[in-house]
mmCIF file of C-alpha atoms in Angstrom:
data_model
loop_
_atom_site.group_PDB
_atom_site.id
_atom_site.type_symbol
_atom_site.label_atom_id
_atom_site.label_comp_id
_atom_site.label_asym_id
_atom_site.label_seq_id
_atom_site.Cartn_x
_atom_site.Cartn_y
_atom_site.Cartn_z
ATOM 1 C CA MET A 1 8.183 -17.693 -19.361
ATOM 2 C CA ILE A 2 7.995 -13.897 -18.484
ATOM 3 C CA ALA A 3 6.251 -13.436 -15.095
ATOM 4 C CA LEU A 4 6.602 -11.432 -11.792
ATOM 5 C CA GLU A 5 5.637 -12.770 -8.455
ATOM 6 C CA PRO A 6 6.500 -11.760 -4.841
ATOM 7 C CA ALA A 7 8.834 -13.996 -3.086
ATOM 8 C CA MET A 8 7.630 -16.811 -0.472
ATOM 9 C CA ASP A 9 8.488 -15.380 2.660
ATOM 10 C CA PRO A 10 7.065 -16.269 6.511
ATOM 11 C CA ASN A 11 8.054 -12.744 7.735
ATOM 12 C CA ASN A 12 6.267 -11.080 4.943
ATOM 13 C CA ARG A 13 3.361 -13.167 3.573
ATOM 14 C CA ILE A 14 0.942 -12.434 0.676
ATOM 15 C CA THR A 15 -2.115 -10.513 2.104
ATOM 16 C CA PHE A 16 -5.155 -8.815 0.392
ATOM 17 C CA LEU A 17 -4.508 -5.425 1.035
ATOM 18 C CA LEU A 18 -8.073 -3.133 1.554
ATOM 19 C CA ASP A 19 -6.907 0.527 1.262
ATOM 20 C CA TRP A 20 -9.542 2.448 2.539
ATOM 21 C CA GLU A 21 -8.927 6.155 2.040
ATOM 22 C CA LEU A 22 -11.056 7.530 4.919
ATOM 23 C CA THR A 23 -10.890 11.089 4.533
ATOM 24 C CA LEU A 24 -9.042 14.035 2.243
ATOM 25 C CA LYS A 25 -8.233 16.553 5.054
ATOM 26 C CA CYS A 26 -4.376 16.419 6.418
ATOM 27 C CA ASN A 27 -2.835 18.282 9.195
ATOM 28 C CA LEU A 28 0.180 18.632 7.031
ATOM 29 C CA ASP A 29 1.035 20.104 3.477
ATOM 30 C CA CYS A 30 4.025 18.261 1.952
ATOM 31 C CA ASP A 31 5.206 19.917 -1.284
ATOM 32 C CA TYR A 32 5.172 16.526 -2.992
ATOM 33 C CA CYS A 33 1.581 15.859 -1.919
ATOM 34 C CA GLU A 34 -0.937 16.896 -4.478
ATOM 35 C CA ILE A 35 -3.937 18.772 -3.664
ATOM 36 C CA GLY A 36 -7.502 17.604 -4.873
ATOM 37 C CA THR A 37 -9.952 14.826 -5.130
ATOM 38 C CA TYR A 38 -7.560 12.460 -6.775
ATOM 39 C CA GLY A 39 -4.687 13.898 -4.931
ATOM 40 C CA GLY A 40 -3.120 12.700 -1.514
ATOM 41 C CA HIS A 41 -4.996 15.536 0.524
ATOM 42 C CA ASP A 42 -7.647 18.277 0.129
ATOM 43 C CA ASN A 43 -8.466 20.098 2.889
ATOM 44 C CA SER A 44 -11.289 22.042 1.749
ATOM 45 C CA THR A 45 -13.493 18.670 1.583
ATOM 46 C CA ASN A 46 -15.228 17.355 5.020
ATOM 47 C CA HIS A 47 -14.525 14.381 6.561
ATOM 48 C CA PRO A 48 -16.958 11.897 5.715
ATOM 49 C CA LYS A 49 -19.855 11.375 8.076
ATOM 50 C CA LEU A 50 -19.692 8.184 10.622
ATOM 51 C CA GLU A 51 -22.931 6.275 9.342
ATOM 52 C CA ASP A 52 -21.394 6.220 5.743
ATOM 53 C CA CYS A 53 -18.266 4.882 7.115
ATOM 54 C CA LEU A 54 -19.897 2.133 8.956
ATOM 55 C CA LYS A 55 -21.693 1.288 5.777
ATOM 56 C CA THR A 56 -18.350 1.233 3.767
ATOM 57 C CA ILE A 57 -16.566 -1.438 6.304
ATOM 58 C CA ASP A 58 -19.965 -3.743 5.837
ATOM 59 C CA PHE A 59 -19.479 -3.500 2.369
ATOM 60 C CA ALA A 60 -15.122 -4.055 2.342
ATOM 61 C CA PHE A 61 -15.247 -6.810 4.660
ATOM 62 C CA ASP A 62 -18.277 -8.592 2.653
ATOM 63 C CA TYR A 63 -16.206 -8.540 -0.661
ATOM 64 C CA VAL A 64 -13.230 -9.453 0.800
ATOM 65 C CA ASP A 65 -14.676 -12.613 1.933
ATOM 66 C CA ALA A 66 -15.978 -13.357 -1.231
ATOM 67 C CA TYR A 67 -12.099 -13.333 -2.350
ATOM 68 C CA MET A 68 -11.219 -15.443 0.854
ATOM 69 C CA ALA A 69 -13.000 -18.304 -0.482
ATOM 70 C CA THR A 70 -10.882 -18.983 -3.366
ATOM 71 C CA LYS A 71 -7.826 -18.773 -1.453
ATOM 72 C CA PRO A 72 -5.638 -21.688 -0.179
ATOM 73 C CA ARG A 73 -5.125 -21.735 3.393
ATOM 74 C CA GLY A 74 -2.170 -19.910 3.671
ATOM 75 C CA ILE A 75 -2.821 -16.638 1.634
ATOM 76 C CA LYS A 76 -6.040 -16.076 3.866
ATOM 77 C CA TYR A 77 -4.623 -12.513 5.244
ATOM 78 C CA VAL A 78 -6.274 -9.464 5.284
ATOM 79 C CA ILE A 79 -4.906 -6.176 6.011
ATOM 80 C CA LEU A 80 -7.475 -3.116 6.560
ATOM 81 C CA ASN A 81 -5.354 0.157 5.880
ATOM 82 C CA VAL A 82 -7.030 3.253 6.853
ATOM 83 C CA TYR A 83 -5.417 6.024 5.682
ATOM 84 C CA GLY A 84 -5.847 9.666 4.144
ATOM 85 C CA GLY A 85 -5.389 12.287 3.622
ATOM 86 C CA GLU A 86 -4.859 11.402 7.419
ATOM 87 C CA ALA A 87 -7.053 9.150 8.710
ATOM 88 C CA LEU A 88 -6.173 9.864 12.587
ATOM 89 C CA HIS A 89 -7.071 13.721 11.852
ATOM 90 C CA HIS A 90 -10.890 12.168 11.817
ATOM 91 C CA PRO A 91 -12.755 13.569 14.620
ATOM 92 C CA GLN A 92 -14.467 9.789 15.121
ATOM 93 C CA ILE A 93 -11.510 7.520 14.104
ATOM 94 C CA VAL A 94 -11.884 6.058 17.585
ATOM 95 C CA GLU A 95 -15.310 4.776 16.878
ATOM 96 C CA ILE A 96 -14.316 3.837 13.365
ATOM 97 C CA LEU A 97 -11.681 1.518 14.357
ATOM 98 C CA GLN A 98 -13.681 0.490 16.886
ATOM 99 C CA ALA A 99 -16.258 -1.019 14.713
ATOM 100 C CA ALA A 100 -13.579 -2.165 12.233
ATOM 101 C CA LYS A 101 -12.680 -4.643 15.243
ATOM 102 C CA ASP A 102 -16.431 -5.365 15.991
ATOM 103 C CA ARG A 103 -17.775 -6.171 12.363
ATOM 104 C CA TYR A 104 -14.662 -8.417 11.712
ATOM 105 C CA GLN A 105 -15.934 -10.795 14.524
ATOM 106 C CA LYS A 106 -18.499 -12.516 11.975
ATOM 107 C CA TYR A 107 -15.228 -13.452 9.745
ATOM 108 C CA SER A 108 -12.680 -14.505 11.879
ATOM 109 C CA ASP A 109 -12.838 -18.097 11.351
ATOM 110 C CA ARG A 110 -12.747 -17.896 7.854
ATOM 111 C CA TRP A 111 -9.570 -15.474 7.616
ATOM 112 C CA HIS A 112 -7.280 -13.210 9.522
ATOM 113 C CA LEU A 113 -7.653 -9.733 9.491
ATOM 114 C CA THR A 114 -4.672 -7.122 10.466
ATOM 115 C CA VAL A 115 -6.156 -3.175 11.088
ATOM 116 C CA THR A 116 -3.221 -1.080 9.923
ATOM 117 C CA THR A 117 -3.379 2.964 9.754
ATOM 118 C CA THR A 118 -1.059 4.586 7.136
ATOM 119 C CA THR A 119 -0.065 7.798 9.274
ATOM 120 C CA ASN A 120 2.188 10.708 9.471
ATOM 121 C CA ALA A 121 1.900 10.337 13.248
ATOM 122 C CA ILE A 122 1.633 14.075 14.079
ATOM 123 C CA VAL A 123 -0.859 13.344 17.060
ATOM 124 C CA SER A 124 -1.582 14.077 20.285
ATOM 125 C CA ASP A 125 -0.713 11.856 23.306
ATOM 126 C CA LYS A 126 -4.055 11.835 24.136
ATOM 127 C CA LYS A 127 -5.210 10.603 20.932
ATOM 128 C CA LEU A 128 -2.714 8.059 20.105
ATOM 129 C CA ASN A 129 -3.165 6.374 23.448
ATOM 130 C CA LYS A 130 -6.964 6.203 22.828
ATOM 131 C CA ILE A 131 -6.008 4.468 19.120
ATOM 132 C CA ILE A 132 -3.138 2.219 20.178
ATOM 133 C CA SER A 133 -5.665 -0.846 21.131
ATOM 134 C CA LEU A 134 -7.645 -0.569 18.405
ATOM 135 C CA VAL A 135 -4.775 -1.116 15.481
ATOM 136 C CA ASP A 136 -2.836 -3.902 15.103
ATOM 137 C CA GLU A 137 -0.034 -2.213 13.006
ATOM 138 C CA PHE A 138 1.016 1.108 12.351
ATOM 139 C CA THR A 139 2.687 2.260 9.190
ATOM 140 C CA VAL A 140 4.107 5.699 9.968
ATOM 141 C CA SER A 141 5.622 8.126 7.232
ATOM 142 C CA TYR A 142 8.322 10.290 8.111
ATOM 143 C CA HIS A 143 7.788 13.909 5.927
ATOM 144 C CA THR A 144 11.121 16.106 5.876
ATOM 145 C CA ASN A 145 8.854 19.026 5.488
ATOM 146 C CA ASN A 146 7.654 18.598 9.264
ATOM 147 C CA THR A 147 8.749 21.571 11.456
ATOM 148 C CA ASP A 148 11.250 20.958 13.966
ATOM 149 C CA ARG A 149 8.121 20.385 16.546
ATOM 150 C CA GLN A 150 6.685 17.996 14.568
ATOM 151 C CA LYS A 151 9.760 15.937 13.912
ATOM 152 C CA GLN A 152 10.147 15.667 17.743
ATOM 153 C CA GLN A 153 6.806 14.967 18.479
ATOM 154 C CA PHE A 154 6.999 12.312 15.396
ATOM 155 C CA LYS A 155 9.798 10.158 17.326
ATOM 156 C CA GLN A 156 8.178 10.730 20.469
ATOM 157 C CA ASN A 157 5.193 8.937 19.268
ATOM 158 C CA LEU A 158 6.983 6.320 17.408
ATOM 159 C CA LEU A 159 8.827 5.372 20.836
ATOM 160 C CA THR A 160 5.350 5.317 22.467
ATOM 161 C CA LEU A 161 4.228 2.754 19.634
ATOM 162 C CA ARG A 162 7.674 0.917 20.173
ATOM 163 C CA ASP A 163 7.050 0.564 23.993
ATOM 164 C CA ALA A 164 3.406 -0.654 23.632
ATOM 165 C CA GLY A 165 4.923 -3.400 21.923
ATOM 166 C CA LYS A 166 2.835 -2.781 18.477
ATOM 167 C CA ARG A 167 4.029 -3.760 15.343
ATOM 168 C CA LEU A 168 5.448 -0.611 13.861
ATOM 169 C CA LYS A 169 7.229 0.338 10.172
ATOM 170 C CA CYS A 170 8.327 3.679 9.288
ATOM 171 C CA VAL A 171 8.069 4.712 5.531
ATOM 172 C CA VAL A 172 11.122 7.664 5.332
ATOM 173 C CA LEU A 173 10.157 9.588 1.993
ATOM 174 C CA MET A 174 13.360 10.481 0.539
ATOM 175 C CA HIS A 175 12.795 14.032 -0.651
ATOM 176 C CA ASN A 176 15.398 14.812 -3.523
ATOM 177 C CA GLU A 177 16.466 18.419 -1.965
ATOM 178 C CA PRO A 178 19.931 17.366 -0.898
ATOM 179 C CA ALA A 179 19.509 18.775 2.454
ATOM 180 C CA LEU A 180 16.234 17.092 3.041
ATOM 181 C CA PHE A 181 17.744 13.747 1.362
ATOM 182 C CA GLU A 182 20.381 14.175 4.604
ATOM 183 C CA ASP A 183 17.420 14.801 7.117
ATOM 184 C CA ALA A 184 15.753 11.567 5.800
ATOM 185 C CA GLN A 185 19.113 9.756 6.148
ATOM 186 C CA ALA A 186 19.316 11.150 9.498
ATOM 187 C CA MET A 187 16.008 9.702 10.582
ATOM 188 C CA ILE A 188 16.921 6.473 8.719
ATOM 189 C CA ALA A 189 20.050 6.448 11.303
ATOM 190 C CA TRP A 190 17.718 7.079 14.594
ATOM 191 C CA LEU A 191 15.149 4.376 13.485
ATOM 192 C CA GLY A 192 17.997 1.931 13.429
ATOM 193 C CA LYS A 193 19.375 3.051 16.709
ATOM 194 C CA ASN A 194 16.174 2.948 18.469
ATOM 195 C CA ASN A 195 15.261 -0.667 16.576
ATOM 196 C CA ILE A 196 11.880 0.749 14.526
ATOM 197 C CA LYS A 197 11.869 -1.208 11.628
ATOM 198 C CA HIS A 198 11.681 1.407 8.450
ATOM 199 C CA LEU A 199 11.621 1.502 4.677
ATOM 200 C CA PRO A 200 13.036 4.285 2.790
ATOM 201 C CA ARG A 201 11.136 5.141 -0.246
ATOM 202 C CA GLN A 202 11.442 7.225 -3.186
ATOM 203 C CA LEU A 203 9.211 9.608 -4.237
ATOM 204 C CA ASP A 204 7.743 7.809 -7.677
ATOM 205 C CA ALA A 205 4.049 8.970 -7.722
ATOM 206 C CA ALA A 206 4.902 12.678 -7.041
ATOM 207 C CA PRO A 207 5.254 15.644 -9.187
ATOM 208 C CA GLN A 208 8.571 14.673 -11.244
ATOM 209 C CA GLU A 209 10.637 17.375 -9.806
ATOM 210 C CA HIS A 210 10.903 15.628 -6.501
ATOM 211 C CA GLY A 211 11.175 11.974 -7.896
ATOM 212 C CA THR A 212 14.433 13.003 -10.237
ATOM 213 C CA TYR A 213 17.632 12.188 -8.070
ATOM 214 C CA ASN A 214 20.971 13.309 -8.374
ATOM 215 C CA SER A 215 24.247 10.577 -9.235
ATOM 216 C CA SER A 216 25.246 10.441 -5.388
ATOM 217 C CA GLN A 217 21.719 9.630 -4.272
ATOM 218 C CA VAL A 218 20.802 7.154 -7.136
ATOM 219 C CA THR A 219 24.067 5.375 -6.193
ATOM 220 C CA TRP A 220 22.891 5.405 -2.527
ATOM 221 C CA PHE A 221 19.229 4.030 -3.610
ATOM 222 C CA GLU A 222 21.503 1.191 -5.614
ATOM 223 C CA ASN A 223 23.284 0.244 -2.427
ATOM 224 C CA LEU A 224 20.652 -0.035 -0.386
ATOM 225 C CA TYR A 225 18.303 -1.647 -2.852
ATOM 226 C CA ASN A 226 21.233 -4.508 -3.362
ATOM 227 C CA LYS A 227 21.354 -4.574 0.363
ATOM 228 C CA LYS A 228 17.740 -6.065 0.361
ATOM 229 C CA SER A 229 18.089 -8.550 -2.569
ATOM 230 C CA TYR A 230 18.926 -11.699 -2.278
ATOM 231 C CA ASN A 231 21.268 -13.767 -5.160
ATOM 232 C CA LYS A 232 20.561 -10.739 -7.459
ATOM 233 C CA THR A 233 22.319 -7.685 -8.452
ATOM 234 C CA ILE A 234 20.566 -4.553 -9.698
ATOM 235 C CA ASN A 235 22.176 -1.759 -11.463
ATOM 236 C CA ILE A 236 20.546 1.431 -11.758
ATOM 237 C CA ALA A 237 23.062 4.046 -11.633
ATOM 238 C CA THR A 238 24.177 5.719 -14.993
ATOM 239 C CA GLN A 239 26.441 8.438 -16.164
ATOM 240 C CA GLU A 240 23.360 10.886 -16.198
ATOM 241 C CA GLN A 241 23.705 13.856 -13.609
ATOM 242 C CA THR A 242 19.826 13.189 -13.007
ATOM 243 C CA VAL A 243 17.698 10.025 -13.038
ATOM 244 C CA ASP A 244 13.676 9.653 -12.958
ATOM 245 C CA LEU A 245 13.682 6.420 -10.484
ATOM 246 C CA ALA A 246 10.249 5.702 -11.399
ATOM 247 C CA ASP A 247 10.861 5.529 -14.984
ATOM 248 C CA THR A 248 13.820 3.167 -14.287
ATOM 249 C CA GLY A 249 11.512 1.087 -11.642
ATOM 250 C CA ARG A 250 11.093 0.640 -8.139
ATOM 251 C CA ALA A 251 10.556 -1.605 -4.869
ATOM 252 C CA CYS A 252 7.858 -2.914 -3.421
ATOM 253 C CA CYS A 253 5.835 -0.304 -1.108
ATOM 254 C CA GLY A 254 5.598 -3.655 1.739
ATOM 255 C CA GLY A 255 9.311 -4.139 1.486
ATOM 256 C CA ARG A 256 8.752 -7.794 -0.264
ATOM 257 C CA GLN A 257 11.444 -9.390 -2.691
ATOM 258 C CA LEU A 258 10.113 -10.277 -6.111
ATOM 259 C CA CYS A 259 11.066 -13.119 -8.473
ATOM 260 C CA SER A 260 11.393 -12.839 -12.369
ATOM 261 C CA ASP A 261 10.255 -15.872 -14.435
ATOM 262 C CA GLN A 262 9.620 -18.271 -11.987
ATOM 263 C CA ASN A 263 13.545 -17.929 -10.669
ATOM 264 C CA TYR A 264 12.595 -18.457 -6.937
ATOM 265 C CA GLN A 265 16.538 -18.620 -6.506
ATOM 266 C CA GLN A 266 16.772 -14.721 -7.195
ATOM 267 C CA ARG A 267 15.224 -12.504 -5.182
ATOM 268 C CA ASN A 268 15.357 -8.676 -6.130
ATOM 269 C CA PHE A 269 14.110 -5.959 -3.931
ATOM 270 C CA PHE A 270 13.935 -3.286 -6.685
ATOM 271 C CA VAL A 271 12.392 -4.253 -10.293
ATOM 272 C CA VAL A 272 11.379 -2.687 -13.851
ATOM 273 C CA ASN A 273 8.079 -1.626 -13.176
ATOM 274 C CA LYS A 274 6.673 -1.224 -16.915
ATOM 275 C CA PHE A 275 3.996 -4.115 -17.920
ATOM 276 C CA PRO A 276 2.353 -2.912 -20.565
ATOM 277 C CA ASP A 277 -0.499 -5.383 -21.741
ATOM 278 C CA TRP A 278 0.464 -8.020 -18.929
ATOM 279 C CA TYR A 279 -2.002 -10.150 -17.193
ATOM 280 C CA CYS A 280 -2.340 -8.982 -13.369
ATOM 281 C CA SER A 281 -3.993 -10.318 -10.515
ATOM 282 C CA ILE A 282 -4.394 -7.022 -8.840
ATOM 283 C CA ASN A 283 -8.196 -7.671 -8.278
ATOM 284 C CA HIS A 284 -7.485 -10.392 -6.301
ATOM 285 C CA PHE A 285 -4.837 -9.099 -3.859
ATOM 286 C CA PHE A 286 -6.152 -5.267 -3.394
ATOM 287 C CA LEU A 287 -9.302 -3.163 -3.244
ATOM 288 C CA TYR A 288 -9.365 0.751 -3.216
ATOM 289 C CA ILE A 289 -12.492 2.635 -1.717
ATOM 290 C CA LYS A 290 -12.056 6.482 -2.055
ATOM 291 C CA GLN A 291 -14.785 7.782 0.745
ATOM 292 C CA ILE A 292 -14.784 11.194 -0.142
ATOM 293 C CA ASN A 293 -16.784 10.282 -3.383
ATOM 294 C CA GLY A 294 -17.627 6.410 -2.996
ATOM 295 C CA GLU A 295 -15.439 5.324 -5.944
ATOM 296 C CA ILE A 296 -13.937 1.801 -5.662
ATOM 297 C CA TYR A 297 -11.068 0.579 -7.520
ATOM 298 C CA THR A 298 -8.963 -2.574 -7.872
ATOM 299 C CA GLY A 299 -5.945 -0.811 -6.664
ATOM 300 C CA LYS A 300 -5.002 3.029 -5.338
ATOM 301 C CA ASP A 301 -2.562 3.591 -7.893
ATOM 302 C CA CYS A 302 -3.620 0.967 -10.727
ATOM 303 C CA LYS A 303 -7.200 1.907 -10.972
ATOM 304 C CA MET A 304 -7.688 -0.890 -13.993
ATOM 305 C CA ASN A 305 -11.032 -2.207 -14.480
ATOM 306 C CA PHE A 306 -12.497 -5.463 -15.803
ATOM 307 C CA GLU A 307 -13.526 -3.514 -19.095
ATOM 308 C CA GLY A 308 -9.698 -2.832 -20.196
ATOM 309 C CA SER A 309 -9.073 0.738 -18.759
ATOM 310 C CA VAL A 310 -8.701 2.693 -16.249
ATOM 311 C CA GLY A 311 -11.549 3.720 -13.910
ATOM 312 C CA PRO A 312 -13.624 3.009 -10.888
ATOM 313 C CA ILE A 313 -14.942 -1.067 -10.478
ATOM 314 C CA GLY A 314 -17.787 0.530 -9.024
ATOM 315 C CA ASN A 315 -19.180 2.927 -6.525
ATOM 316 C CA LEU A 316 -20.265 3.106 -2.438
ATOM 317 C CA SER A 317 -23.851 4.126 -3.990
ATOM 318 C CA ASN A 318 -24.371 0.980 -5.293
ATOM 319 C CA ALA A 319 -22.059 -1.315 -3.684
ATOM 320 C CA ASP A 320 -25.106 -4.026 -3.373
ATOM 321 C CA GLU A 321 -24.715 -4.675 -7.411
ATOM 322 C CA LEU A 322 -21.101 -4.642 -7.174
ATOM 323 C CA LEU A 323 -21.011 -7.395 -4.566
ATOM 324 C CA ASP A 324 -23.820 -9.645 -6.183
ATOM 325 C CA TRP A 325 -21.569 -9.451 -9.334
ATOM 326 C CA THR A 326 -18.166 -10.341 -8.032
ATOM 327 C CA LYS A 327 -19.641 -13.054 -5.657
ATOM 328 C CA GLN A 328 -21.561 -14.677 -8.648
ATOM 329 C CA ARG A 329 -18.092 -14.402 -10.861
ATOM 330 C CA LEU A 330 -15.684 -16.337 -8.196
ATOM 331 C CA ALA A 331 -18.364 -18.411 -7.678
ATOM 332 C CA ASN A 332 -18.444 -19.432 -11.533
ATOM 333 C CA ASN A 333 -14.850 -19.300 -11.508
ATOM 334 C CA ASP A 334 -15.711 -16.402 -14.221
ATOM 335 C CA LEU A 335 -13.892 -13.601 -13.226
ATOM 336 C CA PRO A 336 -12.364 -11.508 -15.912
ATOM 337 C CA ILE A 337 -8.692 -11.134 -15.989
ATOM 338 C CA ILE A 338 -6.831 -7.691 -15.767
ATOM 339 C CA GLN A 339 -4.645 -6.593 -18.280
ATOM 340 C CA CYS A 340 -2.809 -3.486 -17.537
ATOM 341 C CA LYS A 341 -3.009 -0.588 -19.875
ATOM 342 C CA LYS A 342 -0.922 1.438 -17.396
ATOM 343 C CA TYR A 343 2.523 3.157 -18.144
ATOM 344 C CA LYS A 344 3.980 2.260 -15.011
ATOM 345 C CA CYS A 345 3.416 0.292 -11.606
ATOM 346 C CA TYR A 346 3.244 1.634 -8.523
ATOM 347 C CA CYS A 347 1.388 0.139 -5.677
ATOM 348 C CA GLY A 348 0.131 -3.348 -7.066
ATOM 349 C CA LEU A 349 3.782 -4.031 -8.350
ATOM 350 C CA CYS A 350 3.766 -7.368 -6.448
ATOM 351 C CA ALA A 351 0.437 -8.752 -7.427
ATOM 352 C CA PRO A 352 1.632 -11.688 -9.562
ATOM 353 C CA LYS A 353 1.588 -10.818 -12.967
ATOM 354 C CA ALA A 354 2.725 -12.282 -16.582
ATOM 355 C CA LYS A 355 3.366 -11.031 -20.075
ATOM 356 C CA ASN A 356 1.008 -13.747 -21.753
ATOM 357 C CA LEU A 357 -2.205 -15.331 -20.718
ATOM 358 C CA SER A 358 -1.122 -19.085 -20.637
ATOM 359 C CA ASP A 359 1.573 -18.066 -18.013
ATOM 360 C CA PHE A 360 -0.441 -16.124 -15.863
ATOM 361 C CA ASN A 361 -2.792 -19.178 -15.826
ATOM 362 C CA SER A 362 0.327 -21.118 -14.943
ATOM 363 C CA ILE A 363 1.416 -18.882 -12.176
ATOM 364 C CA PHE A 364 -1.694 -18.145 -10.801
ATOM 365 C CA LYS A 365 -2.619 -22.030 -10.003
ATOM 366 C CA LYS A 366 -0.938 -21.549 -6.561
ATOM 367 C CA TYR A 367 -2.970 -18.403 -5.491
ATOM 368 C CA PHE A 368 -6.131 -19.721 -6.509
ATOM 369 C CA LYS A 369 -8.696 -22.258 -5.130
ATOM 370 C CA LYS A 370 -11.264 -23.296 -7.606
#
């Protein structure tokens, strides 16, 4: 058995992550964030229209509902992650978030929804106060490229969210420039002092020059990941002066521990992230929608489709066709299984996967109700 699964953890349950890239506009311009339609932001674009965004919510919830019907009761949980660019930068974000809350009500007796936003938290007090009640959980990202004024606003906004009793997690992007790496470490210390949950993260999908760390930085990551693993020791430090961590492995974006080969007694926080030709269930746990051009994918980094290639599975312009096809195939237990053709796995690492089809079918029984 050669397989990878998320560890069972009541504090970090398995969910369906509905990633909605609402806009590509952003109020920051970090040096590791690529610009363009398929980059992290593009300020030459316009914010999508409210009318189109509301249609996307309707499609997304209907699509997720079809998958929820196939899941055991214990994993009927959906996370709607609204992000960008910078989602809170959208001028009608309040109306969009309210619509998501309202339109979920017809499904509320079938599955549980958590509305979250991945945000840089650089937003005015006035706007943040309008948004707080509409978001269940905030995932904020700390960028060391911020100005001193922005860093101060970032801290104040996090304290506001914490004091409001919101579920809150801060992802600290670990820049490899020594001074900025130390800045990120200082932010980690501040977050710990203020009892704010946080997760340091390597820059693995960034341009390579930002994802290559020196030996002391790699040792820091190794010590961190060993503290977060259970009954398992990892070793990523080498004799090399610099290491591209993304070429070595990675940790789950959601902070989950992972189990290999059905060995549930050993749970690892950092794993090898190469699965060529493995069979994967990413479509059962992820959906990624690019509002700017309507493209719909199985996952935001994976992008594997059902034809065995990298590409969208549909478009918002013909969303009804994708929805009908998905419902029919799921109802007949006849949905194609995705076989990975990517070199590296990023977001989607925690989706159950196996090298052989028979092993995949064996481990997937617990996640799929025929």
